[in-house]
Coordinates of C-alpha atoms in Angstrom, one line a residue:
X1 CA 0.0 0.0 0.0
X2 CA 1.5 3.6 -1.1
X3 CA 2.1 6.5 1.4
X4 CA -0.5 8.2 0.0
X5 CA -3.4 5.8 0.6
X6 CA -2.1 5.7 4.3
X7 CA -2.6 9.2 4.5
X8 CA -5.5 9.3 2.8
X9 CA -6.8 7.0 5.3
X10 CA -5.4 8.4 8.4
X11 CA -7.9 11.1 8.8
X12 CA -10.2 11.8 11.9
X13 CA -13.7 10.8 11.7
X14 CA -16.7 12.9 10.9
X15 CA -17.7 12.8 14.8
X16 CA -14.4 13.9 15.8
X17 CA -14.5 16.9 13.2
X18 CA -17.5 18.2 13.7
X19 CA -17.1 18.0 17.6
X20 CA -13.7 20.0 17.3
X21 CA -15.2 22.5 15.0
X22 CA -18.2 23.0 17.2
X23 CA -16.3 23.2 20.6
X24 CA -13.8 25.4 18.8
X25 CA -15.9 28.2 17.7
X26 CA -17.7 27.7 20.7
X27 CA -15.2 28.4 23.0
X28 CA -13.6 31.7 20.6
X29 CA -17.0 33.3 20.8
X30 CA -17.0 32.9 24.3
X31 CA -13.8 34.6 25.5
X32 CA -14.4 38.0 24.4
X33 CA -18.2 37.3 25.5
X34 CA -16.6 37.2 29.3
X35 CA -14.3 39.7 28.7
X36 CA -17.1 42.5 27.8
X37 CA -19.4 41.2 30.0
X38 CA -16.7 41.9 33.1
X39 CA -16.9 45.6 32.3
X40 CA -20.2 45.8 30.9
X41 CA -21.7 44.8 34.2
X42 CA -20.5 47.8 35.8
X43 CA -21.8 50.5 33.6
X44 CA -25.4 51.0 34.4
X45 CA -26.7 51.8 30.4
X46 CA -24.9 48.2 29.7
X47 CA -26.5 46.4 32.8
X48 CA -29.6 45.2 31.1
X49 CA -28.0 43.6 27.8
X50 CA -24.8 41.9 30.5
X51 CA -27.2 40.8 32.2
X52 CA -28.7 38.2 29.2
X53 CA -25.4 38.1 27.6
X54 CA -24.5 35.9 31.3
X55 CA -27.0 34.2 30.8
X56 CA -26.3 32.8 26.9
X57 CA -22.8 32.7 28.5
X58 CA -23.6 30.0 31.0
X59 CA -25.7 28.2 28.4
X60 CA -22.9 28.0 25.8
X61 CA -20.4 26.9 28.7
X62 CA -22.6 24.0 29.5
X63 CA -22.6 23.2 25.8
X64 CA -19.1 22.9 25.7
X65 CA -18.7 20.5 28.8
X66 CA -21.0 18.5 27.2
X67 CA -19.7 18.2 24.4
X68 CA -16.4 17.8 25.9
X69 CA -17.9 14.7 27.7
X70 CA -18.7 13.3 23.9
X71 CA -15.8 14.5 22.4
X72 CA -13.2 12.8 25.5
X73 CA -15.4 9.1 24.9
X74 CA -15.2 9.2 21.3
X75 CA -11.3 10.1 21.5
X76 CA -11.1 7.0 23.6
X77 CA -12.7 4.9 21.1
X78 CA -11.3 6.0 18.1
X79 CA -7.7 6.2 16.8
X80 CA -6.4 9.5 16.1
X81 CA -4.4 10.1 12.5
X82 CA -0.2 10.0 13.0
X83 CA 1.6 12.8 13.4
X84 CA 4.4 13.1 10.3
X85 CA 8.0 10.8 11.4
X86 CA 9.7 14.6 9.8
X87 CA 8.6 15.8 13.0
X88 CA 10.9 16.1 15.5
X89 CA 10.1 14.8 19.1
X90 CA 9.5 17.2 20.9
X91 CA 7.4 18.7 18.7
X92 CA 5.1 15.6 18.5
X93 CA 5.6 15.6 22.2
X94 CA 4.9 19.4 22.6
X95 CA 1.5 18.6 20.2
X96 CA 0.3 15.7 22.1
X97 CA 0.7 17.8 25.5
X98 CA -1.5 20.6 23.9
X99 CA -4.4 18.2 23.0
X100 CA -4.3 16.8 26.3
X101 CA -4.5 20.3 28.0
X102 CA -7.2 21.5 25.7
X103 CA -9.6 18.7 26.9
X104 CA -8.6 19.5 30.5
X105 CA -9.1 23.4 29.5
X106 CA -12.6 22.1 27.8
X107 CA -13.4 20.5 31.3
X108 CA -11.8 23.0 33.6
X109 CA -13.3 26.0 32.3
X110 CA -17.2 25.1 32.5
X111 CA -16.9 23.3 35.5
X112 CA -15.3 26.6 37.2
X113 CA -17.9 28.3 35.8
X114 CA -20.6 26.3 37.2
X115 CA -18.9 26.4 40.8
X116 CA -19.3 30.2 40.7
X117 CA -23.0 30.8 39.8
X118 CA -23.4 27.7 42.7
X119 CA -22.2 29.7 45.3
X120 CA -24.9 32.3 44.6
X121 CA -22.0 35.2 44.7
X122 CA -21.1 38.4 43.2
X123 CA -17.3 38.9 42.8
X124 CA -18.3 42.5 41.7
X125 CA -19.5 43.7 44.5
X126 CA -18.6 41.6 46.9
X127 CA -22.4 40.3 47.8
X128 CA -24.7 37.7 47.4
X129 CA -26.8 37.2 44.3
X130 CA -28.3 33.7 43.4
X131 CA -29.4 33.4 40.0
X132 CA -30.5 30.3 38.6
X133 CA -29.6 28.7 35.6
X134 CA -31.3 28.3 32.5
X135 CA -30.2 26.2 29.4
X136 CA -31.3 28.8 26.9
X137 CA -34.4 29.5 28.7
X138 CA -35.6 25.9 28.0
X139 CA -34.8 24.3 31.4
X140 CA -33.0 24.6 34.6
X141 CA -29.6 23.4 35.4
X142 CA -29.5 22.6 39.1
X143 CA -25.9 24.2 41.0
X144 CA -23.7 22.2 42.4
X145 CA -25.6 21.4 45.9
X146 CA -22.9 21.4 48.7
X147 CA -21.6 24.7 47.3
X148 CA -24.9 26.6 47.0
X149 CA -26.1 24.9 50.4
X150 CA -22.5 26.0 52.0
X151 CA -22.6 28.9 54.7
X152 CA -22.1 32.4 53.6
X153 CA -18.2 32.3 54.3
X154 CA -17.8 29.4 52.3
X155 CA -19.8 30.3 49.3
X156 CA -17.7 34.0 49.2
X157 CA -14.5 32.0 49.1
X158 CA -16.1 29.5 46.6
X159 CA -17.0 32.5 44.3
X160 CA -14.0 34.4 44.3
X161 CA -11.6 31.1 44.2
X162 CA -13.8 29.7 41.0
X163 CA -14.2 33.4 39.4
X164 CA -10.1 33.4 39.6
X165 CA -9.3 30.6 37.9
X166 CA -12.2 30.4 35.6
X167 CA -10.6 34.2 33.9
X168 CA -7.1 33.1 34.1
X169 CA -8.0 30.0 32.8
X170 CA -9.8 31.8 29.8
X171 CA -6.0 33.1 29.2
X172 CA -4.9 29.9 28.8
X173 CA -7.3 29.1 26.3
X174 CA -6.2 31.9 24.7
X175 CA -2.5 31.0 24.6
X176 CA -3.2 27.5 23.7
X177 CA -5.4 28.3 20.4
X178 CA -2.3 30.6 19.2
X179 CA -0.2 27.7 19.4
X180 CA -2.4 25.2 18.1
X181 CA -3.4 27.8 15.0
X182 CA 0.1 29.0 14.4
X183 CA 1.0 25.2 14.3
X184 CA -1.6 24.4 12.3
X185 CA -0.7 26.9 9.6
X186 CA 2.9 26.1 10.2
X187 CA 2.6 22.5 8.9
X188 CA 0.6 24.1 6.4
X189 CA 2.3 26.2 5.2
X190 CA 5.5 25.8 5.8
X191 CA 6.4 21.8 6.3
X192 CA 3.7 20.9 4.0
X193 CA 2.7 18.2 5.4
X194 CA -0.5 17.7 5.3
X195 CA -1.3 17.7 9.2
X196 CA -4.6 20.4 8.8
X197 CA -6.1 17.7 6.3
X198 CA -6.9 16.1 9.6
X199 CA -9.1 18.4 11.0
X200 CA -10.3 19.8 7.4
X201 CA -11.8 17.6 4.7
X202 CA -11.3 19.3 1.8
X203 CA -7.7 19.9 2.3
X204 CA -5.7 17.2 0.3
X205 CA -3.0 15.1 2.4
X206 CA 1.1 15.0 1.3
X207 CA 3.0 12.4 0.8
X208 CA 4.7 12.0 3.8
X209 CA 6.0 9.4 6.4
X210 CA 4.1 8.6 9.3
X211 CA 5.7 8.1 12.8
X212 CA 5.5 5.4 14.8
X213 CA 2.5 5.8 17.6
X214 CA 4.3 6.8 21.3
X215 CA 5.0 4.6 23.7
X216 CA 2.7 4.1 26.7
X217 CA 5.4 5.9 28.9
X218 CA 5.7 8.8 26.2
X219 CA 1.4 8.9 26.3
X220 CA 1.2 9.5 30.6
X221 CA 4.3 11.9 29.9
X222 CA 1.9 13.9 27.2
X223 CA -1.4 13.8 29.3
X224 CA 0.9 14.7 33.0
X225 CA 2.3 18.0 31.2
X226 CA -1.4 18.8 29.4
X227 CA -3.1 18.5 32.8
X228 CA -0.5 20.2 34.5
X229 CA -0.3 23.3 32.6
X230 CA -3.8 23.6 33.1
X231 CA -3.9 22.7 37.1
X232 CA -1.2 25.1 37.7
X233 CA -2.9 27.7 36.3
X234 CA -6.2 27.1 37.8
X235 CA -5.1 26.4 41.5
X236 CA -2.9 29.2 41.5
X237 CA -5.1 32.2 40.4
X238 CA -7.8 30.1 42.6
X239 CA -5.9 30.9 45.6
X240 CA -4.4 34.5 44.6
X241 CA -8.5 35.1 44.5
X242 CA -9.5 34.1 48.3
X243 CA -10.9 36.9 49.6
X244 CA -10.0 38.7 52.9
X245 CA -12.5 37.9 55.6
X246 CA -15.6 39.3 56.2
X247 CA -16.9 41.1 58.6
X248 CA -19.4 38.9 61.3
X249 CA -23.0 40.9 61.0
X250 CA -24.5 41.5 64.4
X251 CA -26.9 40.0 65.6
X252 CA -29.8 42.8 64.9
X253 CA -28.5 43.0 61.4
X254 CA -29.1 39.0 60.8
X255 CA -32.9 38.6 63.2
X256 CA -35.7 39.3 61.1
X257 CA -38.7 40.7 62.1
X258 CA -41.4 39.2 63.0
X259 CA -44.7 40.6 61.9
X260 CA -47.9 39.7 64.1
X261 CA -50.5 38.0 61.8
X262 CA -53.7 39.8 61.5
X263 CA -57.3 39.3 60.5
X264 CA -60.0 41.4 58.9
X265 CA -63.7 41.1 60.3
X266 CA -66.1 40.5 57.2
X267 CA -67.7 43.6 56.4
X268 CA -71.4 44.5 56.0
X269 CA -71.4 46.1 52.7
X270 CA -72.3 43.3 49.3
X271 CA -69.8 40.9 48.7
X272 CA -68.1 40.8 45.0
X273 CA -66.9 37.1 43.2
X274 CA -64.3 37.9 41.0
X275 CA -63.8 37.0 37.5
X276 CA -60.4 35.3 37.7
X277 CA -60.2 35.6 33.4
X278 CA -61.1 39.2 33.3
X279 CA -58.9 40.2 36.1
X280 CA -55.0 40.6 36.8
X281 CA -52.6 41.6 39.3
X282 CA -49.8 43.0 38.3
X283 CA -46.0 44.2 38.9
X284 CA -43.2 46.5 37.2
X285 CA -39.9 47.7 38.0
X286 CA -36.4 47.9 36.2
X287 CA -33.5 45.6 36.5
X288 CA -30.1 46.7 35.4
X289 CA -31.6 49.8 34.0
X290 CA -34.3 48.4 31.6
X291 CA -38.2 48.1 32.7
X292 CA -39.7 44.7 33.1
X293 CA -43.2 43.3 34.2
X294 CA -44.8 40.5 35.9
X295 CA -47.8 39.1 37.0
X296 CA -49.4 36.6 39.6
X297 CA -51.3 33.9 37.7
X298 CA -53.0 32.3 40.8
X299 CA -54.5 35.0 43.7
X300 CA -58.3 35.0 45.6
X301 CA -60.0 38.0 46.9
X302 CA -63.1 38.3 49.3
X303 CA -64.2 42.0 48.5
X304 CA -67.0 43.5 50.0
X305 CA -67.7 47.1 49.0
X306 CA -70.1 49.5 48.6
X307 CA -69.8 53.3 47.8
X308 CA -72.7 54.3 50.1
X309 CA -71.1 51.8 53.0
X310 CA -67.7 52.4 53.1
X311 CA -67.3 51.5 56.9
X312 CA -68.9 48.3 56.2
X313 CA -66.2 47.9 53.3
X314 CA -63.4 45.4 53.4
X315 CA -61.3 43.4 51.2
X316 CA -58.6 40.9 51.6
X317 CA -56.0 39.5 49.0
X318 CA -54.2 36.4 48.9
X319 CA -52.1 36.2 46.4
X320 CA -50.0 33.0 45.5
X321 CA -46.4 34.1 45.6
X322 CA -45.0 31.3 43.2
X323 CA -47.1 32.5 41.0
X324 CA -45.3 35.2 39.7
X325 CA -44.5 35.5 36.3
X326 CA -42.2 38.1 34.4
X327 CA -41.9 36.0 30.7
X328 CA -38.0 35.5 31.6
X329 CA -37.7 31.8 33.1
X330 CA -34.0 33.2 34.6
X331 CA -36.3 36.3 36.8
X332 CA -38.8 34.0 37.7
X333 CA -36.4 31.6 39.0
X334 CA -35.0 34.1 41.1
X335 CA -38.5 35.3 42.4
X336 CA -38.6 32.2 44.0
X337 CA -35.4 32.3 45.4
X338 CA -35.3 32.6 49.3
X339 CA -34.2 35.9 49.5
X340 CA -37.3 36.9 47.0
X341 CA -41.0 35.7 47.5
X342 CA -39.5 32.0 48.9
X343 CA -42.6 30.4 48.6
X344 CA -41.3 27.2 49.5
X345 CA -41.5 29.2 53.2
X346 CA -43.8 31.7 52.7
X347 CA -46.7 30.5 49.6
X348 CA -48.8 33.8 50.0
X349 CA -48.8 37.3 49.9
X350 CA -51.5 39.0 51.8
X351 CA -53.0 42.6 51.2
X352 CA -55.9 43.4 54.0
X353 CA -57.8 46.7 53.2
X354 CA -59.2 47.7 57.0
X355 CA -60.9 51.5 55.4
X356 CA -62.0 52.6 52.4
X357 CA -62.1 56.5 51.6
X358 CA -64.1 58.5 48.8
X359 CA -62.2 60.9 46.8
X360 CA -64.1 61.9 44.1
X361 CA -66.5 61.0 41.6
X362 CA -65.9 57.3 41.2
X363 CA -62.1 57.9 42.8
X364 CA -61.6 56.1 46.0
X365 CA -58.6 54.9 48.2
X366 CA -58.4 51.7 50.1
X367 CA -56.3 51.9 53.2
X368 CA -54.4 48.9 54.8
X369 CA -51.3 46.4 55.1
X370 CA -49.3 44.5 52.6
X371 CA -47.4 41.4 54.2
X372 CA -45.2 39.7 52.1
X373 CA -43.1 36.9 54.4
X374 CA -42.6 38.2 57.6
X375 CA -42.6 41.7 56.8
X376 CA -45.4 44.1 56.5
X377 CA -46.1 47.3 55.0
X378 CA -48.7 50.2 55.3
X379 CA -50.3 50.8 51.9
X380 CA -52.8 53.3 50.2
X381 CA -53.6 52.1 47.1
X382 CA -56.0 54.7 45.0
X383 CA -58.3 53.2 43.0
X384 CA -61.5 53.4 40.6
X385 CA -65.0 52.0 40.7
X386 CA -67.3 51.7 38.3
X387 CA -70.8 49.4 38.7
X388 CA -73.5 48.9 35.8
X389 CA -76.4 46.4 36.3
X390 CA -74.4 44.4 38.9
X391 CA -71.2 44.2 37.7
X392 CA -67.8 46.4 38.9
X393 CA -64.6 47.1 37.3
X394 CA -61.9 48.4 39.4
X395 CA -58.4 49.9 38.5
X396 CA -55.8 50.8 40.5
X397 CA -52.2 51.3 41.3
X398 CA -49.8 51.9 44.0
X399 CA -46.0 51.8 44.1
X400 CA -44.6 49.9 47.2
X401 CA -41.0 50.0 48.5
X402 CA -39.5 46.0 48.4
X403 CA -37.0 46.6 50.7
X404 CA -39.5 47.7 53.7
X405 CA -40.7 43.9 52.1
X406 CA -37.5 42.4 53.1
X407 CA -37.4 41.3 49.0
X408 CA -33.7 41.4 47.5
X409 CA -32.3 42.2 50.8
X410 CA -29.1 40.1 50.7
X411 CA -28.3 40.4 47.3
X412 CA -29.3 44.4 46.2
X413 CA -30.2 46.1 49.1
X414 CA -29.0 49.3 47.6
X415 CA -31.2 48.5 44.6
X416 CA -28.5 48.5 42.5
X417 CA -29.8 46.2 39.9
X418 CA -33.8 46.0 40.6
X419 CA -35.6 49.1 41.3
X420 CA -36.1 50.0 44.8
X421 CA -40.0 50.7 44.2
X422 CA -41.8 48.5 42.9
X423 CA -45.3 49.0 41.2
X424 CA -48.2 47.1 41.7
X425 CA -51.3 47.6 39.2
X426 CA -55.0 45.6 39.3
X427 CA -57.8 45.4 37.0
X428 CA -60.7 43.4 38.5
X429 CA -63.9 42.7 37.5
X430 CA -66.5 41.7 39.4
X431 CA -69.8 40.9 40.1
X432 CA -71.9 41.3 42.6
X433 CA -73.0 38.2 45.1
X434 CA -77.2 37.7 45.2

């Protein structure tokens, strides 16, 4: 058989190609998607789009480790083509090492990723902010449990320790797709040898030598300096990252307040049955700079109203936290974080309306409490009635401050990314009970 058919043989598989294309490109769009996103996070009129660009950032990263996982088991499984015999050792050495550390590189980079959105912490400003992840929207990626379950202290030290090798590890990318380009278009160019027909089809092969495979000893010696290069960088930036210690939080900046639970007395004026499908409950603010809104799709309300009886007017409003929906599967999963609504703890939201007060015309204000977990706020909320033949429509609207709500507390209690106020709009219609 002639060199030529050998080479023409020796040739990764389809698999294999489309794998390293796909990981490749993956992986180059990636870097400078970190690096804007580092100072883009920062500026306020750049918040917003950072925001989502972390979000297709994480996606993409779990692509790539698992494709990775594919790629590594189909390596395993499948002979690679021979390197050239013209080359000299260490330079088949030097390329074997390389492979090696881009699959530890292809391994090391989500997987540091994925340890700092599981400890729930913001390197930037140095607080906590859980946000869940979502595999382009579709479907949630559960964090790594015993990091996003870890105390405070630990979760810090997590965050900063992954976020420092993750970026230096980013560099390493970098350096190792120079090499492996500039190789590549060395033996191109240069040698012509035919080693790029490997990873591209349509390239025709030379008729060169092959060299003998390497020896097992030669193969651990490849895979120890691959892994290494990446491990030294990783663990060393990991640790240049710890953070200083934090400052303990007293103890009346960690107790919560406890709210008593209270109880309206059923007025005397007519009651009202809703019409859930003609009615909403609604919620907008900004996050990062750009407006967003939400709803609750489950809530009950016993009203009883009546201009002429506003003494004998109440109204009380549970409202199913979990409920809440903003169309963005990554904001909703954070509503239901703890530090949000945590529904898992607290299911409902109560509003309790004790007096009512006529303004004018059809202009009226309902006076009471909002309590949302265990804290509680006074709220006016101004609002319109309008009845025909038995049957009300009310509108209304009223702008509450979250963090007298103990909402977003840990993460943004300055209200750096969501809005301090937050406002709250209904439409209901109703009809009146025979």
């Amino acid at each position: 058989m002639s060199t030529r058919a050998l080479a023409r043989k020796d040739r990764y598989s389809a698999v294999a190609i489309a794998l390293h294309w796909l990981i490749g490109l993956s992986i180059l769009a990636m870097i400078p998607m970190g690096w804007w996103m580092g100072d883009a996070i920062e500026q306020p009129e750049t918040q917003a789009l950072a925001y989502r660009v972390f979000q297709i950032h994480k996606s993409v990263g779990f692509l790539i480790l698992a494709l990775t996982f594919v790629r590594i088991v189909w390596r395993l499984t499948h002979p690679v083509p021979a390197l050239p015999a013209q080359m000299h050792g260490w330079e088949r050495f030097a390329a074997r090492a390389t492979h090696v550390a881009f699959y530890a590189l292809m391994l090391a980079l989500p997987l540091t990723g994925w340890a700092y959105v599981s400890s729930g912490w913001a390197v930037v400003t140095d607080t906590p902010l859980p946000v869940p992840t979502l595999w382009f929207g579709l479907f949630t990626i559960p964090h790594i449990g015993f990091i996003e379950h870890a105390s405070e202290a630990v979760r810090r030290t997590v965050g900063y320790m992954a976020m420092g090798a993750h970026s230096k590890l980013a560099w390493g990318a970098i350096v190792l797709v120079a090499l492996h380009v500039g190789a590549a278009l060395k033996h191109q160019f240069l040698n012509r040898d035919g080693v790029l027909a490997h990873m591209v089809p349509v390239l025709p092969h030379a008729d060169v030598p092959l060299a003998s495979p390497p020896s097992a000893k030669e193969k651990w010696l490849e895979r120890f300096a691959g892994v290494a290069f990446v491990a030294v960088i990783g663990v060393a930036f990991a640790i240049a990252a710890k953070p200083a210690p934090k400052a303990e939080m007293t103890a009346a900046e960690t107790t919560p307040v406890a709210v008593a639970e209270t109880s309206v007395m059923a007025g005397t004026a007519p009651a009202w049955t809703v019409d859930a499908s003609a009615s909403s409950i609604s919620f907008s603010g900004t996050h990062s700079g750009a407006p967003f809104t939400g709803s609750f799709q489950k809530w009950e309300a016993d009203i009883r109203f009546d201009p002429a009886d506003l003494a004998g007017s109440t109204a009380v409003v549970t409202v199913d936290t979990a409920s809440a929906q903003t169309g963005d599967a990554t904001k909703d999963g954070s509503l239901k974080g703890a530090e949000w609504f945590n529904p898992a703890q607290f299911p409902t939201a109560r509003f309790e309306a004790t007096e009512f007060v006529a303004l004018d015309g059809n202009r009226y204000e309902a006076r009471g409490t909002l309590r949302i977990k265990s804290a509680s706020q006074p709220v006016v909320l101004p609002f319109t009635f309008d009845e025909a033949s038995g049957e009300a429509t009310v509108t209304g609207k009223v702008a509450v401050d979250r963090t007298r709500l103990d909402l977003g507390m840990v993460s943004d209690a300055a209200a750096s990314w969501v809005s301090k106020m937050i406002e709250v709009e209904i439409n209901v219609r109703a009809k009146k009970a025979a």
